[in-house]
mmCIF file of C-alpha atoms (C1' of nucleotides) in Angstrom:
data_model
loop_
_atom_site.group_PDB
_atom_site.id
_atom_site.type_symbol
_atom_site.label_atom_id
_atom_site.label_comp_id
_atom_site.label_asym_id
_atom_site.label_seq_id
_atom_site.Cartn_x
_atom_site.Cartn_y
_atom_site.Cartn_z
ATOM 1 C CA MET A 227 -31.005 20.443 -12.689
ATOM 2 C CA THR A 228 -30.422 17.566 -10.329
ATOM 3 C CA ALA A 229 -26.749 16.865 -11.485
ATOM 4 C CA GLN A 230 -26.519 14.348 -14.346
ATOM 5 C CA ARG A 231 -26.285 10.398 -13.722
ATOM 6 C CA HIS A 232 -23.073 8.034 -13.918
ATOM 7 C CA ASP A 233 -22.517 5.101 -14.590
ATOM 8 C CA ARG A 234 -19.666 2.595 -13.799
ATOM 9 C CA ASP A 235 -16.962 3.996 -16.599
ATOM 10 C CA SER A 236 -17.616 7.917 -15.953
ATOM 11 C CA VAL A 237 -17.024 6.949 -12.225
ATOM 12 C CA THR A 238 -13.900 5.091 -12.924
ATOM 13 C CA ALA A 239 -12.552 7.688 -15.027
ATOM 14 C CA THR A 240 -13.412 10.741 -12.569
ATOM 15 C CA ALA A 241 -11.484 8.632 -9.834
ATOM 16 C CA LEU A 242 -8.532 7.986 -11.870
ATOM 17 C CA ARG A 243 -7.964 11.813 -12.736
ATOM 18 C CA LEU A 244 -8.746 12.338 -9.110
ATOM 19 C CA LEU A 245 -6.196 10.078 -8.077
ATOM 20 C CA ASP A 246 -3.358 11.909 -10.488
ATOM 21 C CA ARG A 247 -4.154 14.837 -8.815
ATOM 22 C CA VAL A 248 -4.211 14.180 -5.121
ATOM 23 C CA GLY A 249 -2.961 10.846 -4.914
ATOM 24 C CA LEU A 250 -3.852 7.478 -3.478
ATOM 25 C CA PRO A 251 -3.744 8.439 0.258
ATOM 26 C CA ASP A 252 -6.284 11.685 -0.246
ATOM 27 C CA LEU A 253 -8.753 9.451 -2.956
ATOM 28 C CA SER A 254 -11.410 8.619 -0.927
ATOM 29 C CA MET A 255 -14.964 7.530 -1.336
ATOM 30 C CA ARG A 256 -16.067 10.728 0.258
ATOM 31 C CA ARG A 257 -13.768 12.884 -1.660
ATOM 32 C CA LEU A 258 -14.914 11.296 -5.052
ATOM 33 C CA ALA A 259 -18.401 11.758 -4.448
ATOM 34 C CA THR A 260 -17.926 15.152 -3.643
ATOM 35 C CA GLU A 261 -16.022 15.175 -7.053
ATOM 36 C CA LEU A 262 -19.017 14.096 -9.080
ATOM 37 C CA GLU A 263 -21.393 15.803 -7.047
ATOM 38 C CA VAL A 264 -23.387 13.063 -5.218
ATOM 39 C CA GLN A 265 -23.591 11.711 -2.131
ATOM 40 C CA PRO A 266 -20.893 9.058 -0.695
ATOM 41 C CA SER A 267 -23.674 6.518 -0.480
ATOM 42 C CA ALA A 268 -24.120 7.038 -4.690
ATOM 43 C CA LEU A 269 -21.041 5.573 -5.298
ATOM 44 C CA TYR A 270 -22.210 1.901 -3.759
ATOM 45 C CA TRP A 271 -24.714 1.634 -6.499
ATOM 46 C CA HIS A 272 -22.053 1.240 -9.171
ATOM 47 C CA PHE A 273 -19.293 -0.494 -6.857
ATOM 48 C CA PRO A 274 -19.689 -3.231 -3.942
ATOM 49 C CA SER A 275 -16.844 -1.577 -2.354
ATOM 50 C CA LYS A 276 -13.603 0.700 -2.486
ATOM 51 C CA GLN A 277 -10.923 -2.019 -3.263
ATOM 52 C CA VAL A 278 -13.391 -3.019 -6.237
ATOM 53 C CA LEU A 279 -13.298 0.525 -7.565
ATOM 54 C CA LEU A 280 -9.758 0.515 -7.386
ATOM 55 C CA ALA A 281 -9.605 -2.707 -9.335
ATOM 56 C CA ALA A 282 -11.235 -0.594 -12.198
ATOM 57 C CA VAL A 283 -8.871 2.202 -12.074
ATOM 58 C CA ALA A 284 -5.766 -0.251 -12.210
ATOM 59 C CA ASP A 285 -7.302 -1.923 -15.061
ATOM 60 C CA ARG A 286 -7.347 1.716 -16.872
ATOM 61 C CA ILE A 287 -3.917 2.260 -15.753
ATOM 62 C CA LEU A 288 -2.725 -0.580 -17.410
ATOM 63 C CA ALA A 289 -4.764 0.210 -20.732
ATOM 64 C CA SER A 290 -2.201 1.400 -22.404
ATOM 65 C CA VAL A 291 -0.088 -1.643 -22.665
ATOM 66 C CA PRO A 292 -0.036 -3.047 -25.874
ATOM 67 C CA GLU A 293 -1.629 -6.338 -26.820
ATOM 68 C CA PRO A 294 0.412 -9.536 -27.121
ATOM 69 C CA THR A 295 2.343 -9.566 -30.291
ATOM 70 C CA ALA A 296 5.288 -11.589 -31.180
ATOM 71 C CA GLY A 297 7.197 -8.874 -32.965
ATOM 72 C CA ALA A 298 8.137 -6.688 -29.933
ATOM 73 C CA ASP A 299 11.340 -7.128 -27.710
ATOM 74 C CA LEU A 300 11.231 -7.408 -23.676
ATOM 75 C CA THR A 301 12.738 -4.060 -23.255
ATOM 76 C CA ALA A 302 10.164 -2.303 -25.085
ATOM 77 C CA VAL A 303 7.181 -4.210 -23.449
ATOM 78 C CA ALA A 304 8.691 -3.812 -19.767
ATOM 79 C CA SER A 305 8.945 0.132 -20.898
ATOM 80 C CA ALA A 306 5.532 0.024 -21.984
ATOM 81 C CA ILE A 307 4.590 -1.424 -18.433
ATOM 82 C CA ARG A 308 6.545 0.972 -16.424
ATOM 83 C CA ASP A 309 5.529 3.537 -18.639
ATOM 84 C CA ALA A 310 1.537 3.167 -18.115
ATOM 85 C CA LEU A 311 2.556 2.412 -13.918
ATOM 86 C CA LEU A 312 4.166 5.924 -14.059
ATOM 87 C CA ALA A 313 1.643 7.711 -16.165
ATOM 88 C CA TYR A 314 -0.760 8.555 -12.914
ATOM 89 C CA ARG A 315 -0.027 9.571 -9.923
ATOM 90 C CA ASP A 316 0.478 6.291 -7.168
ATOM 91 C CA GLY A 317 -0.463 4.289 -10.455
ATOM 92 C CA ALA A 318 1.692 1.552 -9.313
ATOM 93 C CA GLU A 319 0.641 1.463 -5.965
ATOM 94 C CA VAL A 320 -3.102 1.095 -7.192
ATOM 95 C CA VAL A 321 -2.138 -1.537 -9.347
ATOM 96 C CA MET A 322 -0.259 -3.760 -6.747
ATOM 97 C CA SER A 323 -2.984 -3.279 -4.430
ATOM 98 C CA THR A 324 -5.632 -4.756 -6.395
ATOM 99 C CA TYR A 325 -3.186 -7.533 -8.100
ATOM 100 C CA ALA A 326 -4.576 -10.384 -6.313
ATOM 101 C CA MET A 327 -7.992 -10.109 -8.521
ATOM 102 C CA ARG A 328 -5.975 -9.137 -11.746
ATOM 103 C CA LEU A 329 -8.175 -8.251 -14.498
ATOM 104 C CA GLY A 330 -5.566 -5.629 -16.477
ATOM 105 C CA ALA A 331 -2.589 -6.845 -14.920
ATOM 106 C CA ARG A 332 -3.235 -10.387 -16.857
ATOM 107 C CA ARG A 333 -2.982 -8.688 -20.319
ATOM 108 C CA ALA A 334 0.424 -7.058 -19.309
ATOM 109 C CA GLN A 335 1.321 -10.047 -18.162
ATOM 110 C CA ASP A 336 0.411 -12.258 -21.364
ATOM 111 C CA THR A 337 2.121 -9.589 -23.672
ATOM 112 C CA LEU A 338 5.365 -10.311 -21.355
ATOM 113 C CA GLN A 339 4.835 -13.914 -22.026
ATOM 114 C CA ALA A 340 4.429 -13.643 -25.873
ATOM 115 C CA VAL A 341 7.293 -11.601 -26.133
ATOM 116 C CA LEU A 342 9.771 -13.870 -24.310
ATOM 117 C CA GLY A 343 8.608 -16.741 -26.334
ATOM 118 C CA ASP A 344 9.346 -19.972 -25.275
ATOM 119 C CA ALA A 345 10.961 -19.134 -22.361
ATOM 120 C CA ASP A 346 9.823 -20.324 -19.025
ATOM 121 C CA PRO A 347 6.562 -18.616 -18.224
ATOM 122 C CA ALA A 348 7.521 -18.214 -14.537
ATOM 123 C CA LEU A 349 10.030 -15.527 -15.984
ATOM 124 C CA ALA A 350 7.258 -13.523 -17.549
ATOM 125 C CA ASP A 351 5.750 -13.256 -14.190
ATOM 126 C CA ALA A 352 9.175 -12.614 -12.480
ATOM 127 C CA VAL A 353 9.867 -9.508 -14.990
ATOM 128 C CA PHE A 354 6.311 -8.253 -13.795
ATOM 129 C CA GLU A 355 6.812 -8.530 -10.369
ATOM 130 C CA PHE A 356 10.232 -6.400 -10.695
ATOM 131 C CA VAL A 357 8.514 -3.785 -13.080
ATOM 132 C CA LEU A 358 5.936 -3.612 -10.596
ATOM 133 C CA GLY A 359 8.269 -3.601 -7.631
ATOM 134 C CA HIS A 360 10.629 -0.783 -8.951
ATOM 135 C CA SER A 361 7.798 1.471 -10.569
ATOM 136 C CA THR A 362 5.960 1.411 -6.821
ATOM 137 C CA LEU A 363 9.595 1.785 -5.128
ATOM 138 C CA LEU A 364 10.085 4.956 -7.502
ATOM 139 C CA GLN A 365 6.521 6.347 -6.752
ATOM 140 C CA GLN A 366 7.057 6.179 -3.107
ATOM 141 C CA ARG A 367 10.151 7.802 -3.467
ATOM 142 C CA MET A 368 8.700 10.863 -5.363
ATOM 143 C CA HIS A 369 6.074 11.371 -3.073
ATOM 144 C CA ALA A 370 8.607 11.360 -0.052
ATOM 145 C CA GLN A 371 10.948 13.744 -1.594
ATOM 146 C CA SER A 372 7.967 15.893 -2.540
ATOM 147 C CA VAL A 373 7.209 16.034 1.275
ATOM 148 C CA GLY A 374 10.842 16.395 2.179
ATOM 149 C CA ALA A 375 11.411 13.442 4.393
ATOM 150 C CA VAL A 376 13.997 11.575 2.468
ATOM 151 C CA ALA A 377 17.067 10.222 4.169
ATOM 152 C CA ASP A 378 19.838 10.758 1.698
ATOM 153 C CA ALA A 379 20.037 14.047 -0.296
ATOM 154 C CA GLU A 380 20.462 12.723 -3.740
ATOM 155 C CA ALA A 381 20.566 15.629 -6.174
ATOM 156 C CA ASP A 382 18.808 13.766 -8.911
ATOM 157 C CA PRO A 383 17.696 9.784 -8.263
ATOM 158 C CA THR A 384 15.885 9.864 -11.444
ATOM 159 C CA ALA A 385 19.098 8.826 -13.329
ATOM 160 C CA ASP A 386 20.104 6.200 -11.131
ATOM 161 C CA LEU A 387 16.241 4.442 -10.794
ATOM 162 C CA ASP A 388 16.744 4.447 -14.578
ATOM 163 C CA ARG A 389 19.928 2.624 -14.410
ATOM 164 C CA VAL A 390 18.489 -0.143 -11.928
ATOM 165 C CA PHE A 391 15.439 -0.437 -14.052
ATOM 166 C CA HIS A 392 17.478 -1.242 -17.093
ATOM 167 C CA ALA A 393 20.300 -3.435 -15.192
ATOM 168 C CA GLY A 394 16.851 -5.498 -14.200
ATOM 169 C CA ILE A 395 15.524 -5.663 -17.699
ATOM 170 C CA ARG A 396 18.745 -6.630 -19.266
ATOM 171 C CA ALA A 397 19.063 -9.782 -16.465
ATOM 172 C CA PHE A 398 15.971 -10.802 -17.565
ATOM 173 C CA ALA A 399 16.699 -10.223 -21.295
ATOM 174 C CA ALA A 400 19.913 -12.377 -21.175
ATOM 175 C CA VAL A 401 18.384 -15.517 -19.035
ATOM 176 C CA SER A 402 15.671 -15.486 -22.083
ATOM 177 C CA ALA A 403 17.845 -15.018 -24.837
ATOM 178 C CA ASP A 404 19.751 -18.305 -23.610
ATOM 179 C CA ARG A 405 16.753 -20.639 -24.454
ATOM 180 C CA PRO A 406 15.825 -20.143 -27.971
ATOM 181 C CA PRO A 407 19.355 -20.496 -29.445
ATOM 182 C CA ALA A 408 19.621 -23.632 -27.168
ATOM 183 C CA MET B 177 -1.577 0.401 39.387
ATOM 184 C CA THR B 178 -1.486 3.000 36.229
ATOM 185 C CA ALA B 179 -0.176 0.388 33.396
ATOM 186 C CA GLN B 180 3.505 0.462 33.523
ATOM 187 C CA ARG B 181 5.324 3.315 30.928
ATOM 188 C CA HIS B 182 6.799 2.658 27.350
ATOM 189 C CA ASP B 183 9.359 3.383 25.551
ATOM 190 C CA ARG B 184 9.933 3.132 21.626
ATOM 191 C CA ASP B 185 11.003 -0.312 21.590
ATOM 192 C CA SER B 186 8.290 -1.666 23.526
ATOM 193 C CA VAL B 187 5.587 0.194 21.470
ATOM 194 C CA THR B 188 7.552 -1.249 18.243
ATOM 195 C CA ALA B 189 7.398 -4.668 19.292
ATOM 196 C CA THR B 190 4.024 -4.468 20.452
ATOM 197 C CA ALA B 191 3.075 -3.064 16.751
ATOM 198 C CA LEU B 192 4.726 -5.835 15.125
ATOM 199 C CA ARG B 193 3.057 -8.413 17.003
ATOM 200 C CA LEU B 194 -0.424 -6.808 16.247
ATOM 201 C CA LEU B 195 0.152 -6.558 12.677
ATOM 202 C CA ASP B 196 1.174 -10.105 12.281
ATOM 203 C CA ARG B 197 -2.037 -10.682 14.363
ATOM 204 C CA VAL B 198 -4.634 -8.724 12.500
ATOM 205 C CA GLY B 199 -2.875 -7.023 9.185
ATOM 206 C CA LEU B 200 -1.732 -3.754 7.966
ATOM 207 C CA PRO B 201 -5.426 -2.529 7.264
ATOM 208 C CA ASP B 202 -6.233 -3.117 10.934
ATOM 209 C CA LEU B 203 -2.996 -2.100 12.421
ATOM 210 C CA SER B 204 -4.610 1.585 13.554
ATOM 211 C CA MET B 205 -2.894 3.930 16.034
ATOM 212 C CA ARG B 206 -6.375 3.537 18.329
ATOM 213 C CA ARG B 207 -6.247 -0.421 18.171
ATOM 214 C CA LEU B 208 -2.309 -0.077 19.041
ATOM 215 C CA ALA B 209 -3.043 2.095 22.216
ATOM 216 C CA THR B 210 -5.838 -0.044 23.410
ATOM 217 C CA GLU B 211 -2.956 -3.144 22.860
ATOM 218 C CA LEU B 212 -0.551 -1.314 25.261
ATOM 219 C CA GLU B 213 -3.622 -0.110 27.423
ATOM 220 C CA VAL B 214 -2.763 3.589 26.833
ATOM 221 C CA GLN B 215 -5.010 6.436 25.337
ATOM 222 C CA PRO B 216 -3.969 7.089 21.404
ATOM 223 C CA SER B 217 -2.659 10.520 22.017
ATOM 224 C CA ALA B 218 0.264 8.855 23.910
ATOM 225 C CA LEU B 219 1.655 7.087 21.069
ATOM 226 C CA TYR B 220 2.753 10.390 19.543
ATOM 227 C CA TRP B 221 4.971 11.074 22.611
ATOM 228 C CA HIS B 222 7.216 8.376 21.300
ATOM 229 C CA PHE B 223 6.562 8.335 17.621
ATOM 230 C CA PRO B 224 5.484 12.181 15.573
ATOM 231 C CA SER B 225 3.486 9.994 13.440
ATOM 232 C CA LYS B 226 1.891 6.683 12.263
ATOM 233 C CA GLN B 227 4.328 6.764 9.041
ATOM 234 C CA VAL B 228 7.817 6.769 11.302
ATOM 235 C CA LEU B 229 6.251 4.227 13.716
ATOM 236 C CA LEU B 230 5.657 1.916 10.477
ATOM 237 C CA ALA B 231 9.390 2.663 9.460
ATOM 238 C CA ALA B 232 10.789 1.565 12.847
ATOM 239 C CA VAL B 233 8.307 -1.538 12.518
ATOM 240 C CA ALA B 234 9.901 -2.571 8.903
ATOM 241 C CA ASP B 235 13.757 -2.232 10.411
ATOM 242 C CA ARG B 236 12.620 -4.770 12.815
ATOM 243 C CA ILE B 237 11.136 -6.817 10.266
ATOM 244 C CA LEU B 238 14.377 -6.669 8.082
ATOM 245 C CA ALA B 239 16.494 -7.383 11.084
ATOM 246 C CA SER B 240 17.119 -10.823 10.556
ATOM 247 C CA VAL B 241 18.951 -10.329 7.395
ATOM 248 C CA PRO B 242 22.277 -11.216 7.494
ATOM 249 C CA GLU B 243 24.985 -8.432 8.018
ATOM 250 C CA PRO B 244 27.074 -7.933 4.406
ATOM 251 C CA THR B 245 29.533 -10.747 4.191
ATOM 252 C CA ALA B 246 31.685 -11.993 1.032
ATOM 253 C CA GLY B 247 31.202 -15.678 1.547
ATOM 254 C CA ALA B 248 27.620 -15.895 0.935
ATOM 255 C CA ASP B 249 26.027 -16.631 -2.253
ATOM 256 C CA LEU B 250 22.957 -14.331 -4.068
ATOM 257 C CA THR B 251 20.269 -17.114 -3.716
ATOM 258 C CA ALA B 252 20.877 -17.563 0.023
ATOM 259 C CA VAL B 253 20.810 -13.627 0.679
ATOM 260 C CA ALA B 254 17.857 -13.185 -1.637
ATOM 261 C CA SER B 255 15.769 -15.954 -0.266
ATOM 262 C CA ALA B 256 16.876 -14.848 3.396
ATOM 263 C CA ILE B 257 15.240 -11.179 2.702
ATOM 264 C CA ARG B 258 12.240 -12.730 1.068
ATOM 265 C CA ASP B 259 11.938 -14.769 4.386
ATOM 266 C CA ALA B 260 12.450 -11.866 6.442
ATOM 267 C CA LEU B 261 9.579 -10.084 4.676
ATOM 268 C CA LEU B 262 7.184 -12.770 4.746
ATOM 269 C CA ALA B 263 7.933 -13.636 8.527
ATOM 270 C CA TYR B 264 5.309 -11.393 9.132
ATOM 271 C CA ARG B 265 1.814 -10.530 8.100
ATOM 272 C CA ASP B 266 1.772 -8.128 5.635
ATOM 273 C CA GLY B 267 5.480 -7.730 6.433
ATOM 274 C CA ALA B 268 6.597 -6.747 2.536
ATOM 275 C CA GLU B 269 4.275 -4.124 2.118
ATOM 276 C CA VAL B 270 5.176 -2.385 5.580
ATOM 277 C CA VAL B 271 8.848 -2.400 4.288
ATOM 278 C CA MET B 272 7.547 -0.916 0.722
ATOM 279 C CA SER B 273 5.416 1.761 2.190
ATOM 280 C CA THR B 274 8.351 3.110 4.245
ATOM 281 C CA TYR B 275 11.145 2.286 1.848
ATOM 282 C CA ALA B 276 11.654 5.751 0.910
ATOM 283 C CA MET B 277 12.945 6.869 4.366
ATOM 284 C CA ARG B 278 15.127 3.282 4.212
ATOM 285 C CA LEU B 279 16.909 2.737 7.126
ATOM 286 C CA GLY B 280 16.817 -1.552 7.435
ATOM 287 C CA ALA B 281 16.323 -1.599 3.845
ATOM 288 C CA ARG B 282 19.814 -0.243 3.589
ATOM 289 C CA ARG B 283 21.389 -3.003 5.112
ATOM 290 C CA ALA B 284 19.574 -5.473 3.179
ATOM 291 C CA GLN B 285 20.451 -3.766 0.138
ATOM 292 C CA ASP B 286 24.345 -3.871 1.450
ATOM 293 C CA THR B 287 24.334 -7.175 2.081
ATOM 294 C CA LEU B 288 23.161 -8.114 -1.552
ATOM 295 C CA GLN B 289 26.057 -5.458 -3.294
ATOM 296 C CA ALA B 290 28.728 -7.493 -1.107
ATOM 297 C CA VAL B 291 27.156 -10.833 -2.383
ATOM 298 C CA LEU B 292 27.168 -9.541 -6.101
ATOM 299 C CA GLY B 293 30.949 -8.287 -5.769
ATOM 300 C CA ASP B 294 32.121 -6.043 -8.450
ATOM 301 C CA ALA B 295 29.041 -6.112 -10.300
ATOM 302 C CA ASP B 296 26.898 -3.079 -11.234
ATOM 303 C CA PRO B 297 25.706 -1.504 -8.049
ATOM 304 C CA ALA B 298 22.155 -0.899 -9.946
ATOM 305 C CA LEU B 299 21.884 -4.864 -9.939
ATOM 306 C CA ALA B 300 21.986 -4.788 -6.266
ATOM 307 C CA ASP B 301 18.894 -2.253 -6.205
ATOM 308 C CA ALA B 302 17.092 -4.080 -9.092
ATOM 309 C CA VAL B 303 17.330 -7.327 -7.096
ATOM 310 C CA PHE B 304 15.977 -5.843 -3.832
ATOM 311 C CA GLU B 305 13.146 -4.348 -6.057
ATOM 312 C CA PHE B 306 11.963 -7.802 -7.393
ATOM 313 C CA VAL B 307 12.298 -9.904 -4.175
ATOM 314 C CA LEU B 308 10.143 -6.826 -2.500
ATOM 315 C CA GLY B 309 7.483 -6.680 -5.018
ATOM 316 C CA HIS B 310 7.322 -10.591 -5.332
ATOM 317 C CA SER B 311 7.063 -10.913 -1.707
ATOM 318 C CA THR B 312 4.267 -7.875 -1.583
ATOM 319 C CA LEU B 313 2.356 -9.670 -4.599
ATOM 320 C CA LEU B 314 2.780 -12.876 -2.857
ATOM 321 C CA GLN B 315 1.405 -11.429 0.300
ATOM 322 C CA GLN B 316 -1.506 -9.593 -1.127
ATOM 323 C CA ARG B 317 -2.797 -12.918 -3.142
ATOM 324 C CA MET B 318 -2.575 -14.594 0.432
ATOM 325 C CA HIS B 319 -4.912 -12.360 1.898
ATOM 326 C CA ALA B 320 -7.510 -12.000 -1.202
ATOM 327 C CA GLN B 321 -7.478 -16.072 -1.029
ATOM 328 C CA SER B 322 -8.144 -16.096 2.639
ATOM 329 C CA VAL B 323 -11.022 -13.483 1.795
ATOM 330 C CA GLY B 324 -11.867 -15.771 -0.787
ATOM 331 C CA ALA B 325 -12.103 -12.657 -3.628
ATOM 332 C CA VAL B 326 -9.505 -14.215 -6.196
ATOM 333 C CA ALA B 327 -10.140 -14.535 -9.783
ATOM 334 C CA ASP B 328 -8.513 -17.743 -10.547
ATOM 335 C CA ALA B 329 -8.997 -20.877 -8.558
ATOM 336 C CA GLU B 330 -5.758 -22.559 -8.334
ATOM 337 C CA ALA B 331 -5.145 -25.352 -6.137
ATOM 338 C CA ASP B 332 -1.844 -24.408 -4.719
ATOM 339 C CA PRO B 333 -0.390 -21.199 -6.010
ATOM 340 C CA THR B 334 2.367 -21.405 -3.408
ATOM 341 C CA ALA B 335 4.548 -23.896 -5.546
ATOM 342 C CA ASP B 336 4.114 -21.717 -8.828
ATOM 343 C CA LEU B 337 5.158 -18.608 -6.710
ATOM 344 C CA ASP B 338 8.550 -20.020 -5.498
ATOM 345 C CA ARG B 339 8.985 -20.904 -9.133
ATOM 346 C CA VAL B 340 8.705 -17.632 -10.094
ATOM 347 C CA PHE B 341 10.845 -15.879 -7.169
ATOM 348 C CA HIS B 342 13.371 -18.559 -8.334
ATOM 349 C CA ALA B 343 13.204 -18.069 -11.699
ATOM 350 C CA GLY B 344 13.755 -14.238 -11.275
ATOM 351 C CA ILE B 345 17.148 -15.068 -9.186
ATOM 352 C CA ARG B 346 18.404 -17.317 -11.694
ATOM 353 C CA ALA B 347 18.358 -14.390 -14.261
ATOM 354 C CA PHE B 348 20.141 -12.044 -11.979
ATOM 355 C CA ALA B 349 22.484 -14.590 -10.574
ATOM 356 C CA ALA B 350 23.546 -15.530 -14.521
ATOM 357 C CA VAL B 351 24.135 -12.108 -15.202
ATOM 358 C CA SER B 352 26.238 -11.103 -12.103
ATOM 359 C CA ALA B 353 28.393 -14.049 -12.999
ATOM 360 C CA ASP B 354 29.557 -13.072 -16.145
ATOM 361 C CA ARG B 355 31.261 -9.798 -14.881
ATOM 362 C CA PRO B 356 34.088 -11.529 -12.602
ATOM 363 C CA PRO B 357 35.261 -13.714 -15.026
ATOM 364 C CA ALA B 358 35.448 -11.512 -17.966
ATOM 365 C "C1'" DA C 221 -31.765 2.829 -12.621
ATOM 366 C "C1'" DC C 222 -29.580 6.014 -9.781
ATOM 367 C "C1'" DC C 223 -29.646 9.012 -5.892
ATOM 368 C "C1'" DT C 224 -30.591 11.163 -1.029
ATOM 369 C "C1'" DG C 225 -30.310 11.002 3.981
ATOM 370 C "C1'" DA C 226 -29.055 9.685 8.202
ATOM 371 C "C1'" DA C 227 -26.534 6.880 10.509
ATOM 372 C "C1'" DC C 228 -22.898 3.379 12.359
ATOM 373 C "C1'" DA C 229 -18.435 2.122 13.849
ATOM 374 C "C1'" DC C 230 -14.461 3.614 12.922
ATOM 375 C "C1'" DC C 231 -9.583 6.779 11.635
ATOM 376 C "C1'" DG C 232 -5.024 9.992 12.346
ATOM 377 C "C1'" DT C 233 -3.381 13.861 15.051
ATOM 378 C "C1'" DT C 234 -3.261 18.080 18.387
ATOM 379 C "C1'" DC C 235 -2.727 20.035 22.550
ATOM 380 C "C1'" DA C 236 -3.624 21.548 27.004
ATOM 381 C "C1'" DA C 237 -3.423 19.267 31.108
ATOM 382 C "C1'" DG C 238 -1.755 16.226 34.605
ATOM 383 C "C1'" DT C 239 1.512 13.152 37.668
ATOM 384 C "C1'" DA D 287 9.322 11.669 30.971
ATOM 385 C "C1'" DC D 288 5.105 9.955 29.907
ATOM 386 C "C1'" DC D 289 0.390 9.989 29.974
ATOM 387 C "C1'" DT D 290 -5.123 11.662 29.822
ATOM 388 C "C1'" DG D 291 -9.147 14.073 28.025
ATOM 389 C "C1'" DA D 292 -11.229 16.177 24.959
ATOM 390 C "C1'" DA D 293 -11.750 17.623 20.561
ATOM 391 C "C1'" DC D 294 -10.899 18.476 15.153
ATOM 392 C "C1'" DA D 295 -11.651 16.677 10.649
ATOM 393 C "C1'" DC D 296 -12.047 12.949 8.588
ATOM 394 C "C1'" DC D 297 -13.018 7.532 7.319
ATOM 395 C "C1'" DG D 298 -15.550 3.343 4.485
ATOM 396 C "C1'" DT D 299 -20.429 1.374 4.353
ATOM 397 C "C1'" DT D 300 -25.275 0.084 5.269
ATOM 398 C "C1'" DC D 301 -29.653 0.849 4.390
ATOM 399 C "C1'" DA D 302 -34.539 2.472 4.249
ATOM 400 C "C1'" DA D 303 -36.467 5.792 1.089
ATOM 401 C "C1'" DG D 304 -37.036 8.969 -2.828
ATOM 402 C "C1'" DT D 305 -37.668 9.573 -8.232
#
DNA sequence: ACCTGAACACCGTTCAAGT
DNA sequence: ACCTGAACACCGTTCAAGT
């Protein structure tokens, strides 16, 4: 009768679903607790703080990024990372805010490193930072637009944003291609 | 006797100083009000919401970015933007969070556009997104490190981060250089 | 092992009313 | 024009205690 018990994984999964439904500003410990039919304090048995909980959520968001393999190309990997970030509402911001204690982010960066071969390791980090910045900004704009608080009234900014993404990736791809042949 | 009156500009200036002192998580309307020796509700005469106040702060942060001029080079402009973002604690995150209703960000992007000449306009946006993402991540890590919650214990990550920044800028510079000659 | 109950020290925002 | 006072509906986190 007294609502089922939870563990780290189930709490994280529920948090991710709630994030996608209500967005990061409304993802509070109290609301998550309500969702789990539990008192807010119960969450602190599973996680020491909200920030650590969010880090676990960030890991899940990046879980769909493929393992490091030498076969793929930069555009594919960068797109996979972007898709993972955009798959959940405010996903990029969550990953960004917990990036310092990166767990899942490490894997994404390793995959980028692998695809860049023997290019400067700093380049893989730069690509990741670009994708993360781009995705965060994109979701920021999506949210502002839904609230109706945008300065310029572009009809469909999505197409432009896709061009920006590919312009960035093309730049990184071009530089990385310089090395192997040389 | 009853503490001097304020206007939009003085409130914004105080908010920026407070941001630099205590960081974004502790920059509350109530704390800012205390700083101004005023009731919290007084702030809402000057700004309709905290978000709009932060947008004004973001504008100030980017104010030091030079006006669009054809003479400069990409590295200089990108560095100026990064320096502006890093000049105040959590500056990059503030700019990022109010980017959707960009006012100050527009100028920074125009300056990038100018320096990139006739290159694809999407490239200027890509550079801006890279610099913003990079700077946010850098400040994030600085904060996490000061709290002592970092996964890896690098001695001095600053040098590495500078290499990442320049690796990114080099990629964009290389691609932009392709166009004019062709 | 996992949760409740109650408390502590906070938030952003609104609105009538004051000067 | 600019601010006070009081309220509303929230926050994250701690900690003793329960089962």
